[in-house]
Short mmCIF file of C-alpha atoms in Angstrom, two decimals:
data_model
loop_
_atom_site.label_atom_id
_atom_site.label_comp_id
_atom_site.label_asym_id
_atom_site.label_seq_id
_atom_site.Cartn_x
_atom_site.Cartn_y
_atom_site.Cartn_z
CA MET Q 28 -6.40 -8.64 0.21
CA SER Q 29 -9.35 -10.63 1.46
CA SER Q 30 -11.94 -9.23 3.86
CA ARG Q 31 -10.44 -11.21 6.72
CA VAL Q 32 -7.27 -9.20 6.33
CA ARG Q 33 -9.03 -5.88 6.24
CA ARG Q 34 -10.82 -5.88 9.57
CA ALA Q 35 -9.33 -3.20 11.79
CA GLY Q 36 -8.09 -4.84 14.96
CA LEU Q 37 -7.12 -7.92 12.98
CA ALA Q 38 -4.13 -8.23 10.77
CA VAL Q 39 -3.92 -9.64 7.33
CA PHE Q 40 -4.92 -12.94 5.89
CA ALA Q 41 -4.03 -13.46 2.26
CA ALA Q 42 -2.34 -15.96 0.08
CA ALA Q 43 1.24 -15.84 -1.01
CA LEU Q 44 0.72 -13.53 -3.93
CA ALA Q 45 3.27 -11.51 -5.84
CA LEU Q 46 4.50 -8.00 -6.99
CA THR Q 47 5.31 -4.33 -6.52
CA GLY Q 48 6.66 -0.92 -7.70
CA ALA Q 49 6.73 2.89 -7.88
CA VAL Q 50 8.46 5.77 -9.57
CA TYR Q 51 8.67 9.55 -9.72
CA GLY Q 52 9.35 12.43 -11.96
CA VAL Q 53 7.06 13.53 -14.81
CA ALA Q 54 5.41 16.93 -14.55
CA ARG Q 55 1.65 16.61 -14.82
CA SER Q 56 -1.44 18.75 -15.09
CA THR Q 57 -3.70 18.79 -12.04
CA VAL Q 58 -6.46 20.74 -13.74
CA ALA Q 59 -9.70 18.82 -13.26
CA ASN Q 60 -11.31 17.36 -16.37
CA ALA Q 61 -8.27 18.02 -18.56
CA ALA Q 62 -7.14 14.75 -20.07
CA VAL Q 63 -3.38 14.35 -20.26
CA GLN Q 64 -2.33 11.30 -22.20
CA LEU Q 65 0.81 9.72 -20.81
CA THR Q 66 2.82 6.86 -22.22
CA ALA Q 67 3.33 3.79 -20.03
CA PRO Q 68 6.79 4.85 -18.75
CA GLN Q 69 5.52 8.38 -18.06
CA LEU Q 70 2.52 7.04 -16.18
CA VAL Q 71 4.40 4.79 -13.76
CA ALA Q 72 6.99 7.52 -13.22
CA ASP Q 73 4.31 10.06 -12.44
CA MET Q 74 2.33 7.79 -10.12
CA GLY Q 75 5.23 7.69 -7.68
CA ALA Q 76 4.71 6.12 -4.27
CA GLY Q 77 1.23 4.68 -3.64
CA TRP Q 78 -0.91 3.97 -0.57
CA ASN Q 79 -4.10 1.96 -0.01
CA LEU Q 80 -7.08 3.36 1.90
CA GLY Q 81 -7.88 -0.17 3.09
CA ASN Q 82 -10.65 -1.38 5.43
CA GLN Q 83 -12.94 1.53 4.58
CA LEU Q 84 -15.06 1.71 1.42
CA GLU Q 85 -14.79 -2.06 0.97
CA ALA Q 86 -15.78 -2.74 4.60
CA ASN Q 87 -19.29 -4.09 5.18
CA ALA Q 88 -21.69 -5.14 7.89
CA ASN Q 89 -23.75 -8.21 6.91
CA GLY Q 90 -23.19 -7.46 3.25
CA ILE Q 91 -23.99 -3.74 3.41
CA PRO Q 92 -20.99 -1.51 2.65
CA SER Q 93 -20.10 0.80 5.54
CA GLU Q 94 -16.81 2.68 5.88
CA THR Q 95 -16.75 2.38 9.68
CA ALA Q 96 -17.86 -1.27 9.89
CA TRP Q 97 -14.34 -2.60 10.50
CA GLY Q 98 -13.29 -0.15 13.17
CA ASN Q 99 -11.89 2.78 11.20
CA PRO Q 100 -13.30 6.31 11.57
CA VAL Q 101 -15.06 8.21 8.80
CA ILE Q 102 -12.64 9.18 6.02
CA THR Q 103 -11.76 12.87 6.00
CA GLN Q 104 -9.97 15.33 3.77
CA ALA Q 105 -7.48 15.82 6.61
CA LEU Q 106 -6.39 12.18 6.39
CA ILE Q 107 -5.80 12.40 2.65
CA ASP Q 108 -3.91 15.67 3.16
CA ARG Q 109 -1.63 13.93 5.67
CA VAL Q 110 -0.99 11.06 3.24
CA LYS Q 111 -0.09 13.51 0.49
CA ALA Q 112 2.09 15.58 2.82
CA SER Q 113 4.00 12.40 3.68
CA GLY Q 114 5.11 12.09 0.06
CA PHE Q 115 2.55 9.74 -1.52
CA LYS Q 116 1.35 10.58 -5.02
CA THR Q 117 -1.16 7.78 -5.63
CA ILE Q 118 -4.04 6.47 -3.51
CA ARG Q 119 -5.83 3.21 -4.22
CA ILE Q 120 -9.38 3.19 -2.84
CA PRO Q 121 -10.91 -0.30 -2.61
CA VAL Q 122 -14.71 -0.21 -3.02
CA SER Q 123 -17.42 -2.81 -2.39
CA TYR Q 124 -20.98 -2.52 -3.70
CA LEU Q 125 -22.66 -5.73 -2.44
CA GLY Q 126 -26.01 -4.86 -0.84
CA LYS Q 127 -25.97 -1.37 -2.32
CA ILE Q 128 -26.88 -2.89 -5.70
CA GLY Q 129 -30.57 -3.05 -6.57
CA ALA Q 130 -32.56 -5.76 -8.31
CA ALA Q 131 -32.43 -6.94 -11.91
CA PRO Q 132 -32.55 -5.93 -14.67
CA ASN Q 133 -31.10 -2.47 -13.94
CA TYR Q 134 -29.01 -3.36 -10.86
CA THR Q 135 -29.13 0.28 -9.77
CA VAL Q 136 -26.36 1.27 -7.35
CA ASP Q 137 -27.58 3.21 -4.31
CA SER Q 138 -27.10 6.87 -5.24
CA ALA Q 139 -25.99 7.93 -1.75
CA TRP Q 140 -23.28 5.26 -1.71
CA LEU Q 141 -22.02 6.17 -5.16
CA SER Q 142 -21.95 9.83 -4.14
CA ARG Q 143 -19.93 8.96 -1.03
CA VAL Q 144 -17.45 7.05 -3.19
CA GLN Q 145 -17.18 10.12 -5.40
CA GLU Q 146 -16.68 12.39 -2.37
CA VAL Q 147 -13.76 10.30 -1.11
CA VAL Q 148 -12.28 10.12 -4.61
CA ASN Q 149 -12.48 13.91 -4.77
CA TYR Q 150 -10.50 14.28 -1.55
CA ALA Q 151 -7.50 12.85 -3.39
CA TYR Q 152 -8.26 13.74 -7.01
CA ASN Q 153 -8.79 17.44 -6.29
CA SER Q 154 -5.46 17.45 -4.46
CA GLY Q 155 -3.67 16.40 -7.65
CA LEU Q 156 -3.13 12.78 -6.63
CA TYR Q 157 -3.64 9.72 -8.78
CA VAL Q 158 -6.63 7.70 -7.61
CA LEU Q 159 -7.52 4.07 -8.32
CA ILE Q 160 -10.94 2.62 -7.55
CA ASN Q 161 -12.05 -0.97 -8.04
CA MET Q 162 -14.74 -3.54 -7.27
CA HIS Q 163 -13.12 -5.08 -4.24
CA GLY Q 164 -15.12 -7.33 -1.92
CA ASP Q 165 -17.99 -8.43 -4.15
CA GLY Q 166 -16.19 -11.65 -5.09
CA TYR Q 167 -15.29 -13.09 -1.67
CA LYS Q 168 -17.35 -16.13 -0.78
CA SER Q 169 -16.74 -15.38 2.89
CA VAL Q 170 -18.59 -12.05 2.59
CA THR Q 171 -22.36 -11.98 3.02
CA GLY Q 172 -23.98 -11.03 -0.26
CA SER Q 173 -20.96 -11.73 -2.47
CA TRP Q 174 -21.96 -12.36 -6.05
CA LEU Q 175 -18.96 -11.91 -8.39
CA VAL Q 176 -18.02 -15.57 -8.00
CA CYS Q 177 -16.17 -17.14 -10.89
CA ASP Q 178 -17.31 -20.74 -10.20
CA ALA Q 179 -20.99 -19.94 -9.54
CA SER Q 180 -23.50 -21.60 -11.83
CA ASP Q 181 -25.44 -18.60 -13.19
CA GLN Q 182 -22.70 -16.70 -14.96
CA THR Q 183 -25.18 -14.98 -17.30
CA THR Q 184 -26.74 -13.13 -14.36
CA ILE Q 185 -23.36 -12.36 -12.80
CA LYS Q 186 -22.01 -10.88 -16.01
CA ALA Q 187 -25.12 -8.77 -16.58
CA LYS Q 188 -24.92 -7.40 -13.03
CA TYR Q 189 -21.20 -6.73 -13.35
CA GLN Q 190 -21.74 -4.84 -16.61
CA LYS Q 191 -24.51 -2.66 -15.17
CA VAL Q 192 -22.58 -1.71 -12.06
CA TRP Q 193 -19.45 -0.70 -13.96
CA GLN Q 194 -21.57 1.22 -16.45
CA GLN Q 195 -22.95 3.35 -13.60
CA VAL Q 196 -19.56 3.85 -11.94
CA ALA Q 197 -17.87 4.78 -15.21
CA THR Q 198 -20.66 7.21 -16.11
CA LYS Q 199 -20.33 8.89 -12.70
CA PHE Q 200 -16.65 9.60 -13.36
CA ALA Q 201 -16.65 10.05 -17.14
CA SER Q 202 -15.41 13.65 -16.95
CA TYR Q 203 -12.46 12.97 -14.63
CA ASN Q 204 -9.02 13.18 -16.20
CA ASP Q 205 -6.31 10.52 -16.39
CA HIS Q 206 -5.49 10.89 -12.70
CA LEU Q 207 -8.39 8.51 -12.07
CA ILE Q 208 -7.78 4.86 -12.94
CA PHE Q 209 -10.36 2.06 -12.81
CA GLU Q 210 -9.44 -1.47 -11.69
CA SER Q 211 -11.89 -4.13 -12.82
CA MET Q 212 -11.82 -6.23 -9.62
CA ASN Q 213 -9.54 -7.32 -6.79
CA GLU Q 214 -8.38 -10.82 -5.78
CA GLU Q 215 -10.96 -12.63 -7.87
CA PHE Q 216 -10.82 -16.43 -7.66
CA ASP Q 217 -12.90 -19.30 -6.30
CA GLY Q 218 -11.34 -19.46 -2.84
CA GLN Q 219 -8.47 -21.79 -3.65
CA TYR Q 220 -4.83 -20.79 -3.30
CA GLY Q 221 -3.47 -23.54 -5.55
CA ASN Q 222 -3.37 -23.75 -9.32
CA PRO Q 223 -6.19 -21.94 -11.14
CA SER Q 224 -9.16 -24.00 -12.26
CA GLN Q 225 -11.31 -23.91 -15.36
CA PRO Q 226 -13.83 -22.64 -16.30
CA CYS Q 227 -13.28 -20.23 -13.37
CA TYR Q 228 -10.27 -18.53 -14.94
CA SER Q 229 -12.12 -18.20 -18.24
CA ASN Q 230 -14.89 -16.35 -16.41
CA ILE Q 231 -12.36 -13.97 -14.85
CA VAL Q 232 -10.99 -13.24 -18.31
CA ALA Q 233 -14.56 -12.64 -19.50
CA TYR Q 234 -15.22 -10.20 -16.61
CA ASN Q 235 -12.17 -8.22 -17.62
CA GLN Q 236 -13.40 -8.00 -21.22
CA ILE Q 237 -16.84 -6.82 -20.09
CA PHE Q 238 -15.18 -4.22 -17.88
CA VAL Q 239 -13.03 -2.76 -20.68
CA ASP Q 240 -15.87 -2.70 -23.22
CA THR Q 241 -18.31 -1.16 -20.75
CA VAL Q 242 -16.01 1.60 -19.53
CA ARG Q 243 -14.89 2.57 -23.02
CA ARG Q 244 -18.47 2.79 -24.32
CA THR Q 245 -19.46 5.33 -21.66
CA GLY Q 246 -17.32 7.88 -23.51
CA GLY Q 247 -15.68 11.02 -22.23
CA THR Q 248 -12.26 10.47 -20.74
CA ASN Q 249 -13.24 6.84 -20.17
CA ALA Q 250 -12.53 6.19 -23.83
CA SER Q 251 -8.82 6.81 -23.23
CA ARG Q 252 -8.51 6.26 -19.47
CA TRP Q 253 -5.91 3.84 -18.12
CA LEU Q 254 -7.60 0.63 -16.96
CA LEU Q 255 -6.13 -1.90 -14.54
CA ILE Q 256 -6.61 -5.63 -15.21
CA PRO Q 257 -5.93 -8.47 -12.69
CA GLY Q 258 -5.30 -12.13 -13.29
CA TRP Q 259 -6.05 -15.05 -10.95
CA ASN Q 260 -5.91 -13.78 -7.35
CA THR Q 261 -3.54 -11.01 -8.53
CA ASN Q 262 -0.81 -13.65 -8.34
CA ILE Q 263 2.23 -13.02 -10.54
CA GLU Q 264 2.94 -16.64 -11.41
CA TYR Q 265 -0.70 -17.32 -12.32
CA THR Q 266 -0.81 -14.13 -14.40
CA THR Q 267 2.47 -14.58 -16.28
CA GLY Q 268 2.47 -18.38 -16.59
CA SER Q 269 0.41 -20.65 -18.83
CA TYR Q 270 -2.63 -20.90 -16.58
CA GLY Q 271 -5.30 -19.14 -18.64
CA PHE Q 272 -4.78 -15.39 -18.36
CA SER Q 273 -5.20 -13.25 -21.44
CA LEU Q 274 -5.50 -9.51 -21.87
CA PRO Q 275 -8.83 -8.10 -23.03
CA THR Q 276 -9.05 -6.51 -26.43
CA ASP Q 277 -9.50 -2.73 -26.41
CA THR Q 278 -11.76 -2.35 -29.42
CA TYR Q 279 -13.68 0.71 -28.24
CA ARG Q 280 -10.82 2.89 -27.08
CA SER Q 281 -10.50 6.46 -28.32
CA SER Q 282 -8.98 7.05 -31.74
CA SER Q 283 -6.88 9.77 -30.09
CA ILE Q 284 -4.67 7.11 -28.51
CA PRO Q 285 -1.63 6.50 -30.72
CA SER Q 286 -1.88 3.08 -32.30
CA GLY Q 287 1.43 1.95 -30.85
CA GLU Q 288 0.41 2.71 -27.26
CA GLN Q 289 -1.69 0.77 -24.76
CA ARG Q 290 -4.10 2.06 -22.12
CA LEU Q 291 -4.21 -1.16 -20.10
CA MET Q 292 -2.04 -2.08 -17.14
CA ILE Q 293 -1.74 -5.31 -15.14
CA SER Q 294 -2.71 -5.61 -11.48
CA VAL Q 295 -0.68 -7.84 -9.12
CA HIS Q 296 -0.03 -8.07 -5.36
CA TYR Q 297 3.12 -9.03 -3.43
CA TYR Q 298 3.21 -10.65 0.02
CA ASP Q 299 6.14 -13.09 -0.31
CA PRO Q 300 7.40 -14.67 1.83
CA TRP Q 301 4.11 -15.01 3.69
CA ASP Q 302 5.68 -16.22 6.94
CA PHE Q 303 7.36 -12.80 7.18
CA ALA Q 304 4.76 -10.59 5.48
CA GLY Q 305 1.49 -11.87 6.88
CA GLN Q 306 1.72 -14.82 9.23
CA GLU Q 307 0.45 -13.75 12.63
CA ASP Q 308 3.12 -15.06 14.94
CA GLY Q 309 6.53 -13.95 16.09
CA ASN Q 310 8.55 -16.66 14.40
CA ILE Q 311 9.78 -14.91 11.24
CA THR Q 312 10.46 -11.24 11.94
CA GLN Q 313 13.47 -10.43 9.74
CA TRP Q 314 13.89 -10.16 5.98
CA GLY Q 315 16.62 -9.47 3.47
CA ALA Q 316 20.38 -9.27 3.34
CA ALA Q 317 20.55 -7.12 6.48
CA ALA Q 318 18.92 -9.80 8.66
CA THR Q 319 21.07 -10.66 11.67
CA ASN Q 320 19.36 -13.79 12.99
CA PRO Q 321 18.98 -16.70 10.52
CA ALA Q 322 16.42 -18.33 12.83
CA LYS Q 323 14.11 -15.33 12.37
CA LYS Q 324 14.52 -15.15 8.59
CA SER Q 325 12.50 -17.11 6.05
CA THR Q 326 14.28 -19.74 3.97
CA TRP Q 327 12.90 -18.26 0.74
CA GLY Q 328 11.45 -15.07 -0.74
CA GLN Q 329 14.47 -12.80 -0.32
CA GLU Q 330 15.83 -10.13 -2.70
CA ASP Q 331 16.81 -12.57 -5.45
CA TYR Q 332 13.37 -14.19 -5.46
CA MET Q 333 11.66 -10.80 -5.55
CA ASP Q 334 13.78 -9.69 -8.48
CA GLN Q 335 13.13 -12.89 -10.45
CA THR Q 336 9.40 -12.70 -9.77
CA LEU Q 337 8.88 -9.06 -10.74
CA LYS Q 338 11.06 -9.51 -13.80
CA LYS Q 339 8.36 -11.87 -15.10
CA MET Q 340 6.03 -8.85 -15.31
CA TYR Q 341 8.61 -7.00 -17.34
CA ASP Q 342 9.23 -9.90 -19.69
CA ASN Q 343 5.55 -10.71 -20.25
CA PHE Q 344 3.90 -7.29 -20.25
CA VAL Q 345 6.14 -4.23 -19.94
CA THR Q 346 8.12 -5.15 -23.06
CA LYS Q 347 4.78 -5.13 -24.93
CA GLY Q 348 3.76 -1.69 -23.66
CA TYR Q 349 1.64 -2.78 -20.67
CA PRO Q 350 2.89 -1.41 -17.32
CA PHE Q 351 2.03 -3.18 -14.09
CA PHE Q 352 0.82 -2.01 -10.72
CA VAL Q 353 1.57 -3.77 -7.44
CA GLY Q 354 -1.73 -2.74 -5.91
CA GLU Q 355 -0.92 -4.27 -2.53
CA TYR Q 356 2.21 -5.19 -0.59
CA GLY Q 357 3.39 -4.87 2.99
CA SER Q 358 4.27 -6.81 6.13
CA VAL Q 359 2.53 -6.95 9.49
CA ASP Q 360 3.90 -5.45 12.69
CA LYS Q 361 5.74 -8.05 14.79
CA THR Q 362 7.64 -5.69 17.05
CA SER Q 363 6.00 -7.41 20.03
CA ALA Q 364 8.24 -10.39 19.22
CA ASP Q 365 11.27 -8.55 17.81
CA ALA Q 366 12.00 -4.88 18.55
CA ALA Q 367 13.95 -4.63 15.29
CA ASN Q 368 11.05 -5.84 13.13
CA ASN Q 369 10.14 -2.39 11.81
CA THR Q 370 13.61 -2.09 10.31
CA TYR Q 371 13.01 -5.20 8.22
CA ARG Q 372 9.49 -4.09 7.35
CA ALA Q 373 10.99 -0.88 5.97
CA ASN Q 374 13.68 -2.83 4.09
CA PHE Q 375 11.01 -5.09 2.57
CA ALA Q 376 8.86 -2.15 1.47
CA LYS Q 377 11.83 -0.34 0.01
CA ALA Q 378 12.85 -3.44 -1.97
CA VAL Q 379 9.37 -4.01 -3.38
CA VAL Q 380 9.03 -0.41 -4.53
CA ALA Q 381 12.54 -0.22 -5.97
CA THR Q 382 12.30 -3.57 -7.77
CA ALA Q 383 8.92 -2.78 -9.29
CA LYS Q 384 10.27 0.58 -10.43
CA LYS Q 385 13.28 -1.19 -11.97
CA TYR Q 386 10.97 -3.38 -14.06
CA GLY Q 387 8.47 -0.74 -15.17
CA GLY Q 388 5.80 -0.88 -12.47
CA ALA Q 389 4.25 1.34 -9.81
CA SER Q 390 2.96 0.22 -6.40
CA ALA Q 391 0.72 0.95 -3.40
CA TYR Q 392 1.33 -0.16 0.19
CA TRP Q 393 -1.59 -2.00 1.85
CA ASP Q 394 -2.67 -0.02 4.93
CA ASN Q 395 -5.62 -1.56 6.79
CA GLY Q 396 -5.85 1.30 9.30
CA TYR Q 397 -4.79 -0.89 12.21
CA ASN Q 398 -1.76 0.02 14.31
CA GLY Q 399 -0.35 -2.42 16.82
CA GLN Q 400 0.41 -6.12 16.85
CA TYR Q 401 -0.01 -7.61 13.35
CA GLY Q 402 -1.30 -4.31 12.00
CA LEU Q 403 -0.35 -2.70 8.69
CA GLY Q 404 -1.14 0.93 9.50
CA LEU Q 405 1.21 3.73 8.53
CA PHE Q 406 -1.12 6.45 9.84
CA ASN Q 407 -3.47 6.95 12.78
CA ARG Q 408 -6.75 7.72 11.00
CA SER Q 409 -8.34 9.26 14.09
CA SER Q 410 -5.63 11.85 14.69
CA ASN Q 411 -4.38 12.02 11.07
CA THR Q 412 -0.81 11.47 12.19
CA VAL Q 413 2.06 9.24 11.13
CA THR Q 414 2.72 5.98 13.01
CA GLN Q 415 5.45 4.40 10.86
CA GLN Q 416 7.70 7.12 9.54
CA GLY Q 417 10.53 4.68 8.91
CA ILE Q 418 8.47 2.60 6.51
CA ILE Q 419 7.04 5.68 4.83
CA SER Q 420 10.51 7.17 4.33
CA ALA Q 421 11.74 3.90 2.83
CA ILE Q 422 8.82 3.85 0.37
CA ILE Q 423 9.10 7.47 -0.70
CA THR Q 424 12.87 7.26 -1.11
CA ALA Q 425 12.68 4.04 -3.15
CA ALA Q 426 10.08 5.63 -5.42
CA GLY Q 427 12.43 8.51 -6.12
CA GLY Q 428 10.86 11.11 -3.87
CA THR Q 429 12.07 13.01 -0.83
CA PRO Q 430 10.36 12.35 2.53
CA PRO Q 431 9.40 15.43 4.59
CA THR Q 432 12.32 16.65 6.67
CA THR Q 433 10.19 17.09 9.79
CA PRO Q 434 7.53 14.35 9.64
CA PRO Q 435 4.73 14.46 12.23
CA VAL Q 436 4.83 12.05 15.16
CA SER Q 437 1.74 10.11 16.17
CA PRO Q 438 0.35 8.73 19.38
CA SER Q 439 1.33 5.16 20.26
CA PRO Q 440 -0.36 2.48 18.17
CA SER Q 441 -1.36 0.81 21.40
CA LYS Q 442 -2.88 3.92 22.99
CA THR Q 443 -6.31 2.98 24.35
CA PRO Q 444 -9.47 5.11 24.07
CA GLY Q 445 -9.83 7.49 26.97
CA SER Q 446 -6.14 7.64 27.86
CA PRO Q 447 -4.43 11.05 28.02
CA SER Q 448 -3.54 12.77 24.77
CA PRO Q 449 0.11 12.85 23.74
CA SER Q 450 2.11 15.67 25.27
CA PRO Q 451 3.54 18.34 22.96
CA SER Q 452 6.79 17.41 21.24
CA LYS Q 453 9.90 18.27 23.20
CA SER Q 454 13.30 19.03 21.68
CA SER Q 455 16.64 18.58 23.43
CA PRO Q 456 20.26 18.68 22.21
CA GLY Q 457 23.11 16.31 23.02
CA GLY Q 458 26.72 17.35 23.89
CA THR Q 459 29.49 18.87 21.66
CA GLY Q 460 31.44 17.61 18.66
CA THR Q 461 31.23 17.11 14.86
CA CYS Q 462 27.64 15.90 14.91
CA ARG Q 463 24.39 17.41 16.03
CA VAL Q 464 21.40 15.50 17.43
CA VAL Q 465 17.86 16.76 17.97
CA ASN Q 466 15.14 14.71 19.70
CA ALA Q 467 11.41 15.09 19.12
CA VAL Q 468 9.63 13.22 21.91
CA SER Q 469 5.86 12.71 21.94
CA ALA Q 470 4.64 11.01 25.13
CA TRP Q 471 1.49 9.75 26.79
CA ASN Q 472 0.76 7.96 30.07
CA THR Q 473 2.93 4.82 29.62
CA GLY Q 474 4.56 5.26 26.22
CA LEU Q 475 6.36 7.60 23.88
CA THR Q 476 7.85 7.95 20.43
CA ASN Q 477 11.09 9.77 19.68
CA ASN Q 478 12.34 10.93 16.29
CA ILE Q 479 16.09 11.58 16.37
CA THR Q 480 17.61 13.76 13.65
CA ILE Q 481 21.36 13.24 13.23
CA THR Q 482 23.38 15.85 11.31
CA ASN Q 483 26.98 15.45 10.20
CA THR Q 484 28.56 18.80 11.13
CA GLY Q 485 32.05 17.71 10.12
CA SER Q 486 33.92 18.36 6.87
CA THR Q 487 34.12 14.73 5.65
CA ALA Q 488 31.46 12.19 4.73
CA ILE Q 489 30.47 9.45 7.14
CA ASN Q 490 30.08 6.04 5.51
CA GLY Q 491 28.39 3.72 7.97
CA TRP Q 492 27.51 4.95 11.45
CA ASN Q 493 26.33 3.98 14.88
CA LEU Q 494 24.76 6.32 17.39
CA VAL Q 495 25.18 5.53 21.09
CA PHE Q 496 22.85 7.10 23.67
CA THR Q 497 21.46 6.37 27.13
CA LEU Q 498 17.75 6.03 27.78
CA PRO Q 499 16.29 7.46 31.00
CA SER Q 500 15.65 4.92 33.74
CA GLY Q 501 12.44 2.98 33.21
CA GLN Q 502 12.32 3.32 29.41
CA THR Q 503 12.37 0.26 27.12
CA ILE Q 504 12.35 0.41 23.33
CA THR Q 505 9.53 -1.70 21.85
CA GLY Q 506 10.00 -0.89 18.17
CA GLY Q 507 12.09 1.29 15.91
CA TRP Q 508 12.55 2.53 12.36
CA SER Q 509 15.39 3.59 10.05
CA ALA Q 510 18.02 1.97 12.34
CA THR Q 511 18.57 -1.19 14.37
CA TYR Q 512 18.58 -0.78 18.15
CA SER Q 513 20.41 -2.90 20.72
CA PRO Q 514 19.87 -3.42 23.58
CA SER Q 515 16.34 -2.16 24.26
CA ASN Q 516 17.17 -0.23 27.46
CA GLY Q 517 20.07 1.40 29.23
CA THR Q 518 22.87 2.44 26.87
CA VAL Q 519 21.62 1.76 23.36
CA THR Q 520 23.44 1.57 20.03
CA ALA Q 521 21.46 2.56 16.94
CA THR Q 522 23.09 1.34 13.72
CA ASN Q 523 22.28 2.64 10.24
CA VAL Q 524 20.26 0.60 7.77
CA SER Q 525 21.07 0.15 4.10
CA TYR Q 526 19.49 3.34 2.79
CA ASN Q 527 20.81 5.93 5.28
CA GLY Q 528 24.37 4.84 6.07
CA THR Q 529 26.10 7.66 4.19
CA LEU Q 530 26.02 11.17 5.67
CA ALA Q 531 27.72 13.82 3.56
CA PRO Q 532 28.96 16.95 5.33
CA GLY Q 533 25.88 18.85 6.45
CA ALA Q 534 23.56 15.94 5.66
CA SER Q 535 21.00 14.57 8.11
CA ALA Q 536 19.22 11.31 8.79
CA THR Q 537 16.11 10.85 10.91
CA ILE Q 538 15.59 7.66 12.89
CA GLY Q 539 13.13 6.85 15.61
CA TYR Q 540 11.71 4.44 18.12
CA GLN Q 541 8.72 3.71 20.27
CA ALA Q 542 9.24 2.98 23.97
CA ASN Q 543 7.40 2.18 27.15
CA HIS Q 544 8.17 4.22 30.27
CA THR Q 545 7.37 4.11 33.98
CA GLY Q 546 6.89 7.84 34.49
CA ASN Q 547 10.03 9.36 32.96
CA ALA Q 548 9.27 10.35 29.37
CA GLY Q 549 12.46 12.33 28.88
CA ALA Q 550 14.78 12.28 25.88
CA PRO Q 551 17.95 10.15 25.88
CA THR Q 552 21.33 11.70 26.65
CA GLY Q 553 25.02 11.16 25.98
CA PHE Q 554 24.88 10.97 22.18
CA LYS Q 555 28.01 9.78 20.39
CA LEU Q 556 28.18 9.23 16.63
CA ASN Q 557 30.99 6.80 15.73
CA GLY Q 558 32.61 7.74 19.01
CA SER Q 559 32.34 11.53 18.59
CA THR Q 560 30.25 13.41 21.12
CA CYS Q 561 27.31 15.21 19.52
CA SER Q 562 26.03 18.70 20.24
#
C-alpha cells in the first residue's frame, strides 16, 4: 500500500488491486539456521494466517526511515508476542531504505538501520514465525528521496543501486533458515492506476531478475530461500494478463533444490471493491452475501468476483509450481457510519483468506497501526492488546487455525492520550436455562468493550441463533464483531454470522461489541438464546 495509506491517523489510499490467502498444518522446524526445504503446497500450508507490521519500518520523515514517524510507537517483542498469541503464523515487515543508503558506487546501507531491521526480524523469527521483508517505499514518487522509479531516465544507476542494497540485505540474513522470505519490492509502478506502460513494466521485470540473481549469489540459505516476486502494482489482472509480466529465471539457485520444484512465489494485493475496502466515507459499509442493505453494498467485487480473480493466480502460476502470496488485504473501519460494519469487515477478511487458500496461496492482513475511523488496526501497539477480535478470529479460522478461547480485550480505539486506563475486566452471568453466557467488560471514562461468550449447555445442536439482551441505560453500541447487532441501545438482538451459526452441545462462540456510556459501564442483562433464558 502506498505511503499515503500507511500514515497512522490516516486510513488507506491505494488502487483497486487484487488477491489473498492463507493455510495451516505442516509441522516445521523452528531451529535457527536449519534450512528446511518445503514444497509449494507445504509452504503455503505452513505459513498459515499472516499479518503486516505496517506504518513502521517503511515510515519516513523527509525521506529518512523512522519507525515512529507516522505515529506508531517503537516496535517491541511484546507486540510480536501478542500477534503470535492471537494465532498468526506469518508476519510481513515492510522496509524502506531511502536516505539510509549512502553514495555511489557502494551505496552502503546505514549499519544501525540494517541492525534495527534485523532486530525486528528476530522478534518474529526467533519465535518460530515466518517473516517476509521487502523494499517497500523506495519506489513511491510521493515520498521524498524515492529512487526505485520505473519510468526514470537513468535506469543504469537505479539498477546498480538496487543490486547493491539487496546484496547487503541478503548478506545480513544469509544464515537464516527458510522461515525468512525476501520480497523484491512492493507496489512498484510509475504512479498510474490504469494499464501498465512500457518500458516501465520491462524495468520492473528487470528489477526482479536483478533481485533473484543477487540474492542467490550471496550463498548460504539464500541459494535456496523462497523469494517473492511482484508484478505491476501487485495487481492480479496486470500480473496474470498479457501486459508484460514475466517470471525471472533462477539460474543461480542451489543444486539441492529438486529440479521439478520452484523457489519463487508471486506477490499480489487485494482491496476490491475499493468503495468498501478503502474509500474513506460512510457510503459503502457492507459486503458479501450476508449484506442486509443493498444501498450500502457495492455493485461489484463480491464473492463470485473474488473467486474468479484469485483463480487466475491458480491457473497462471500455482499449476506451474509457483504459489502466490496476498501480501496485503483488508477494509477500513466505517463503524462511525454503520455499527454493523465490523461484521462485514470480518466476512471480507475471511473470504479473502479462504479463497486464497482454496487456490494455493497464503495471505497477510494489512494493519497500519491505526484504530478508529478509517483505520485498519487489529491491535493497539501501545498497550499490545487486541482491538478487532472478530476480524482476527475470522482470519485465523479461515486459515485453518483455532483462535484463542479467551482473547485479550483492548482499550477503545478512540481513547485519547491522558484519559483513564481501562478498568479491569468484569465477568457476570445471565439467568438460567440451556445456555450459558459470560461477559468480559473492559471500560474507560466514556466507552467500553464487551466480549460475550455463549455456550450451548443443551443436548442438541443449535443451527442459527440470536441472542437477546438489554443494555444498561445510557449505553449505545458503536461497533461489533462476530454478530450483527440491532438496535444499538435498549434491548438488543445479536444474530450469528456465517462462520459461527452452529453450536454443537457444549460448544461456545465469542462475540463482542464496543459501546459508549454515560457513566454506567455495567454488563447487559436478560440474556435469551433463541428464546431460552441463559445462566
